[in-house]
mmCIF file of C-alpha atoms in Angstrom:
data_model
loop_
_atom_site.group_PDB
_atom_site.id
_atom_site.type_symbol
_atom_site.label_atom_id
_atom_site.label_comp_id
_atom_site.label_asym_id
_atom_site.label_seq_id
_atom_site.Cartn_x
_atom_site.Cartn_y
_atom_site.Cartn_z
ATOM 1 C CA MET S 1 0.160 0.122 -0.051
ATOM 2 C CA LYS S 2 2.783 2.501 0.889
ATOM 3 C CA LYS S 3 4.182 1.875 -2.628
ATOM 4 C CA ILE S 4 1.189 2.414 -4.398
ATOM 5 C CA LEU S 5 0.646 5.824 -2.395
ATOM 6 C CA PHE S 6 4.079 6.638 -2.947
ATOM 7 C CA ARG S 7 3.820 6.110 -6.870
ATOM 8 C CA MET S 8 0.479 8.222 -6.753
ATOM 9 C CA ALA S 9 1.912 10.995 -5.287
ATOM 10 C CA MET S 10 5.191 10.694 -7.670
ATOM 11 C CA VAL S 11 2.892 10.978 -10.455
ATOM 12 C CA PHE S 12 0.863 13.652 -8.967
ATOM 13 C CA VAL S 13 4.098 15.708 -8.163
ATOM 14 C CA GLY S 14 5.339 14.972 -11.836
ATOM 15 C CA MET S 15 2.152 16.275 -13.312
ATOM 16 C CA MET S 16 2.434 19.401 -11.193
ATOM 17 C CA LEU S 17 6.015 20.270 -12.143
ATOM 18 C CA ALA S 18 5.125 19.567 -15.898
ATOM 19 C CA THR S 19 2.255 22.031 -15.733
ATOM 20 C CA GLN S 20 4.490 24.628 -13.807
ATOM 21 C CA LEU S 21 7.226 24.215 -16.441
ATOM 22 C CA GLN S 22 4.867 24.717 -19.332
ATOM 23 C CA ALA S 23 3.378 27.794 -17.805
ATOM 24 C CA GLN S 24 6.699 29.259 -16.971
ATOM 25 C CA LYS S 25 8.884 30.826 -19.711
ATOM 26 C CA VAL S 26 12.444 30.995 -20.268
ATOM 27 C CA ALA S 27 14.850 33.403 -22.459
ATOM 28 C CA VAL S 28 18.100 33.546 -23.532
ATOM 29 C CA LYS S 29 19.916 36.787 -24.388
ATOM 30 C CA THR S 30 23.274 38.497 -25.606
ATOM 31 C CA ASN S 31 23.831 42.225 -24.604
ATOM 32 C CA LEU S 32 24.834 43.923 -27.955
ATOM 33 C CA LEU S 33 26.785 46.938 -26.239
ATOM 34 C CA TYR S 34 29.162 44.165 -24.583
ATOM 35 C CA ASP S 35 29.289 42.471 -28.306
ATOM 36 C CA ALA S 36 30.291 45.706 -29.440
ATOM 37 C CA THR S 37 33.341 45.627 -26.911
ATOM 38 C CA ALA S 38 34.498 42.051 -27.610
ATOM 39 C CA THR S 39 33.165 40.822 -24.341
ATOM 40 C CA ILE S 40 31.798 37.464 -24.406
ATOM 41 C CA ASN S 41 28.668 37.539 -22.434
ATOM 42 C CA ALA S 42 25.331 35.426 -21.959
ATOM 43 C CA GLY S 43 22.000 35.727 -19.921
ATOM 44 C CA ILE S 44 19.211 33.603 -19.076
ATOM 45 C CA GLU S 45 15.967 34.671 -17.580
ATOM 46 C CA PHE S 46 13.478 32.480 -15.902
ATOM 47 C CA GLY S 47 9.844 33.366 -15.121
ATOM 48 C CA LEU S 48 9.063 33.106 -11.408
ATOM 49 C CA ALA S 49 5.456 34.669 -11.162
ATOM 50 C CA PRO S 50 3.045 36.172 -13.317
ATOM 51 C CA LYS S 51 4.992 39.553 -12.992
ATOM 52 C CA TRP S 52 8.297 38.396 -11.712
ATOM 53 C CA THR S 53 11.635 37.060 -13.499
ATOM 54 C CA LEU S 54 15.048 36.081 -12.426
ATOM 55 C CA ASP S 55 17.847 37.243 -14.965
ATOM 56 C CA LEU S 56 21.405 35.938 -14.802
ATOM 57 C CA SER S 57 23.772 37.139 -16.965
ATOM 58 C CA GLY S 58 27.672 36.996 -17.102
ATOM 59 C CA ASN S 59 30.353 38.579 -19.076
ATOM 60 C CA PHE S 60 34.073 37.840 -19.865
ATOM 61 C CA ASN S 61 36.887 39.905 -21.552
ATOM 62 C CA GLY S 62 40.354 38.256 -21.608
ATOM 63 C CA TRP S 63 41.878 40.321 -24.390
ATOM 64 C CA THR S 64 44.888 42.832 -24.385
ATOM 65 C CA MET S 65 44.051 45.453 -27.120
ATOM 66 C CA SER S 66 46.411 47.248 -29.115
ATOM 67 C CA HIS S 67 49.000 49.336 -27.623
ATOM 68 C CA ASP S 68 49.028 47.631 -24.383
ATOM 69 C CA ARG S 69 45.488 48.680 -23.466
ATOM 70 C CA LYS S 70 43.727 46.423 -21.087
ATOM 71 C CA TRP S 71 39.939 45.910 -20.400
ATOM 72 C CA LYS S 72 40.339 42.330 -18.937
ATOM 73 C CA HIS S 73 37.359 41.452 -16.672
ATOM 74 C CA TRP S 74 34.691 38.823 -15.772
ATOM 75 C CA MET S 75 31.344 39.730 -14.068
ATOM 76 C CA ALA S 76 28.410 37.824 -13.027
ATOM 77 C CA GLN S 77 24.958 40.120 -12.187
ATOM 78 C CA PRO S 78 21.658 38.377 -11.011
ATOM 79 C CA GLU S 79 18.678 40.602 -11.028
ATOM 80 C CA ALA S 80 15.412 40.162 -9.835
ATOM 81 C CA ARG S 81 12.761 41.941 -12.086
ATOM 82 C CA TYR S 82 9.237 43.256 -11.718
ATOM 83 C CA TRP S 83 7.189 43.626 -14.803
ATOM 84 C CA PHE S 84 4.476 46.132 -14.756
ATOM 85 C CA CYS S 85 2.381 44.199 -17.358
ATOM 86 C CA ASP S 86 3.287 40.835 -18.520
ATOM 87 C CA ARG S 87 6.743 39.337 -17.912
ATOM 88 C CA PHE S 88 9.094 39.637 -21.112
ATOM 89 C CA ALA S 89 7.351 42.399 -22.351
ATOM 90 C CA GLY S 90 6.946 46.301 -21.485
ATOM 91 C CA HIS S 91 8.125 48.272 -18.676
ATOM 92 C CA PHE S 92 10.398 46.476 -15.868
ATOM 93 C CA LEU S 93 12.126 47.463 -12.626
ATOM 94 C CA GLY S 94 15.338 45.390 -11.713
ATOM 95 C CA PHE S 95 17.003 44.908 -8.598
ATOM 96 C CA HIS S 96 20.606 43.602 -9.245
ATOM 97 C CA ALA S 97 23.816 42.475 -7.753
ATOM 98 C CA LEU S 98 27.106 42.528 -9.314
ATOM 99 C CA GLY S 99 30.597 41.122 -8.680
ATOM 100 C CA GLY S 100 33.878 40.176 -10.441
ATOM 101 C CA GLN S 101 37.532 40.622 -11.019
ATOM 102 C CA TYR S 102 39.282 43.127 -13.309
ATOM 103 C CA ASN S 103 42.674 44.230 -14.835
ATOM 104 C CA ILE S 104 42.494 47.384 -16.593
ATOM 105 C CA GLY S 105 44.815 50.217 -17.942
ATOM 106 C CA HIS S 106 46.347 52.248 -20.237
ATOM 107 C CA LEU S 107 42.876 53.679 -21.451
ATOM 108 C CA LYS S 108 43.511 57.296 -22.418
ATOM 109 C CA ASN S 109 40.624 59.404 -21.270
ATOM 110 C CA ASN S 110 39.644 62.465 -19.296
ATOM 111 C CA ILE S 111 36.455 61.289 -17.414
ATOM 112 C CA LYS S 112 35.564 62.249 -13.870
ATOM 113 C CA PHE S 113 32.194 61.190 -12.625
ATOM 114 C CA LEU S 114 30.562 61.353 -9.167
ATOM 115 C CA GLY S 115 33.856 61.275 -7.221
ATOM 116 C CA THR S 116 35.327 58.793 -9.640
ATOM 117 C CA ASP S 117 38.338 59.718 -11.759
ATOM 118 C CA PHE S 118 38.664 57.336 -14.500
ATOM 119 C CA SER S 119 41.447 59.159 -16.038
ATOM 120 C CA LYS S 120 43.775 57.680 -13.862
ATOM 121 C CA LEU S 121 43.319 54.733 -16.206
ATOM 122 C CA SER S 122 45.161 56.751 -18.771
ATOM 123 C CA ASP S 123 49.002 56.163 -17.113
ATOM 124 C CA SER S 124 48.093 53.241 -14.467
ATOM 125 C CA ARG S 125 46.870 49.465 -14.594
ATOM 126 C CA TYR S 126 44.385 48.441 -11.931
ATOM 127 C CA GLN S 127 44.172 45.026 -10.931
ATOM 128 C CA GLY S 128 41.409 43.841 -8.390
ATOM 129 C CA TRP S 129 37.873 42.736 -7.540
ATOM 130 C CA PHE S 130 34.597 44.378 -7.004
ATOM 131 C CA ILE S 131 31.039 43.698 -5.490
ATOM 132 C CA GLY S 132 27.845 45.843 -5.702
ATOM 133 C CA ALA S 133 24.029 46.413 -5.991
ATOM 134 C CA GLY S 134 21.883 48.659 -8.020
ATOM 135 C CA ILE S 135 18.379 49.190 -9.141
ATOM 136 C CA ALA S 136 17.543 49.388 -13.054
ATOM 137 C CA TYR S 137 14.584 50.368 -15.573
ATOM 138 C CA GLY S 138 14.088 48.586 -18.731
ATOM 139 C CA TYR S 139 11.776 48.251 -21.730
ATOM 140 C CA ALA S 140 11.490 45.071 -23.598
ATOM 141 C CA TRP S 141 9.909 45.130 -27.296
ATOM 142 C CA VAL S 142 8.300 42.156 -28.756
ATOM 143 C CA LEU S 143 9.398 41.669 -32.077
ATOM 144 C CA ASN S 144 7.434 38.093 -32.825
ATOM 145 C CA LYS S 145 6.738 35.188 -31.062
ATOM 146 C CA HIS S 146 10.263 34.247 -29.749
ATOM 147 C CA TRP S 147 12.288 37.307 -30.346
ATOM 148 C CA ASN S 148 12.516 40.354 -28.119
ATOM 149 C CA LEU S 149 14.662 43.614 -27.818
ATOM 150 C CA GLU S 150 15.216 44.881 -24.595
ATOM 151 C CA GLY S 151 16.833 48.231 -23.410
ATOM 152 C CA GLU S 152 18.011 48.586 -19.700
ATOM 153 C CA ILE S 153 20.105 51.341 -17.486
ATOM 154 C CA GLY S 154 20.910 50.930 -13.958
ATOM 155 C CA VAL S 155 22.470 52.883 -11.396
ATOM 156 C CA GLY S 156 24.028 51.819 -7.959
ATOM 157 C CA TYR S 157 26.832 51.261 -5.611
ATOM 158 C CA VAL S 158 30.156 49.161 -6.104
ATOM 159 C CA TYR S 159 33.059 48.628 -3.489
ATOM 160 C CA THR S 160 36.455 47.612 -5.000
ATOM 161 C CA GLU S 161 39.728 46.433 -3.690
ATOM 162 C CA PHE S 162 42.715 46.801 -6.281
ATOM 163 C CA ASP S 163 46.433 46.981 -6.603
ATOM 164 C CA ARG S 164 47.793 49.533 -8.949
ATOM 165 C CA PHE S 165 50.757 49.398 -11.255
ATOM 166 C CA ASN S 166 53.020 51.509 -13.275
ATOM 167 C CA CYS S 167 51.785 51.057 -16.814
ATOM 168 C CA LYS S 168 55.284 52.001 -18.250
ATOM 169 C CA GLY S 169 56.288 48.334 -17.963
ATOM 170 C CA CYS S 170 52.843 47.376 -16.501
ATOM 171 C CA GLY S 171 54.685 45.258 -13.775
ATOM 172 C CA LYS S 172 56.092 47.214 -10.903
ATOM 173 C CA LYS S 173 53.290 47.403 -8.322
ATOM 174 C CA VAL S 174 52.915 51.189 -7.234
ATOM 175 C CA GLU S 175 49.973 50.575 -4.490
ATOM 176 C CA GLU S 176 48.530 47.664 -2.785
ATOM 177 C CA ASP S 177 45.108 46.660 -1.125
ATOM 178 C CA LYS S 178 43.689 49.972 -1.939
ATOM 179 C CA ASN S 179 39.718 50.400 -2.086
ATOM 180 C CA HIS S 180 37.337 52.683 -3.765
ATOM 181 C CA HIS S 181 33.626 53.343 -3.280
ATOM 182 C CA TYR S 182 31.735 53.937 -6.502
ATOM 183 C CA PHE S 183 28.405 55.551 -7.188
ATOM 184 C CA GLY S 184 27.080 55.800 -10.578
ATOM 185 C CA PRO S 185 26.059 53.534 -13.447
ATOM 186 C CA THR S 186 26.052 49.890 -12.611
ATOM 187 C CA LYS S 187 24.112 48.553 -15.849
ATOM 188 C CA ALA S 188 23.615 49.381 -19.411
ATOM 189 C CA ALA S 189 22.135 46.920 -21.963
ATOM 190 C CA ILE S 190 20.817 46.421 -25.137
ATOM 191 C CA ASN S 191 19.807 42.919 -25.372
ATOM 192 C CA LEU S 192 18.633 40.578 -28.135
ATOM 193 C CA ILE S 193 16.414 37.895 -26.775
ATOM 194 C CA TYR S 194 15.303 34.670 -27.712
ATOM 195 C CA VAL S 195 11.949 33.485 -25.702
ATOM 196 C CA PHE S 196 11.168 29.676 -25.208
#
């Protein structure tokens, strides 16, 4: 009798899971902005509830560019999304975390923004790790049954610890175990999406 009840319970659970899986949508995506910078990236988004999804994305750039410029990094960025109408379509708010490592330097610029001096990347190389969180707004345009285009911009806070190297030879460490608190953009995306 116990075996029969167990089997019936397993069939019932299986039927419920199959129904739930069919009701849930899954999407895979690539960020075209990252693609333009030769950063390998991918994302997957799962439906959790009628107006909630979970987006998991990551990227990697391991290349040294011409003139010994570096934009090497990896980053993971999970995000919970609340959709104002139907999930995977229209307006949404995102609540994301981010973390990773970087090796960046010799990038000529004069940018200073909200207390962060990016012009220091012109003459030095920075190697370290970061962690942070932010909030984002986005909009998804439905192109057809399976394809969407999505734009998203986010702001937040990032804490980083790093070592600074003299970029003349990119080998001499001039500062160690420094930290920085960054406030500003934490996410920018133009995603091409395939919805299953």
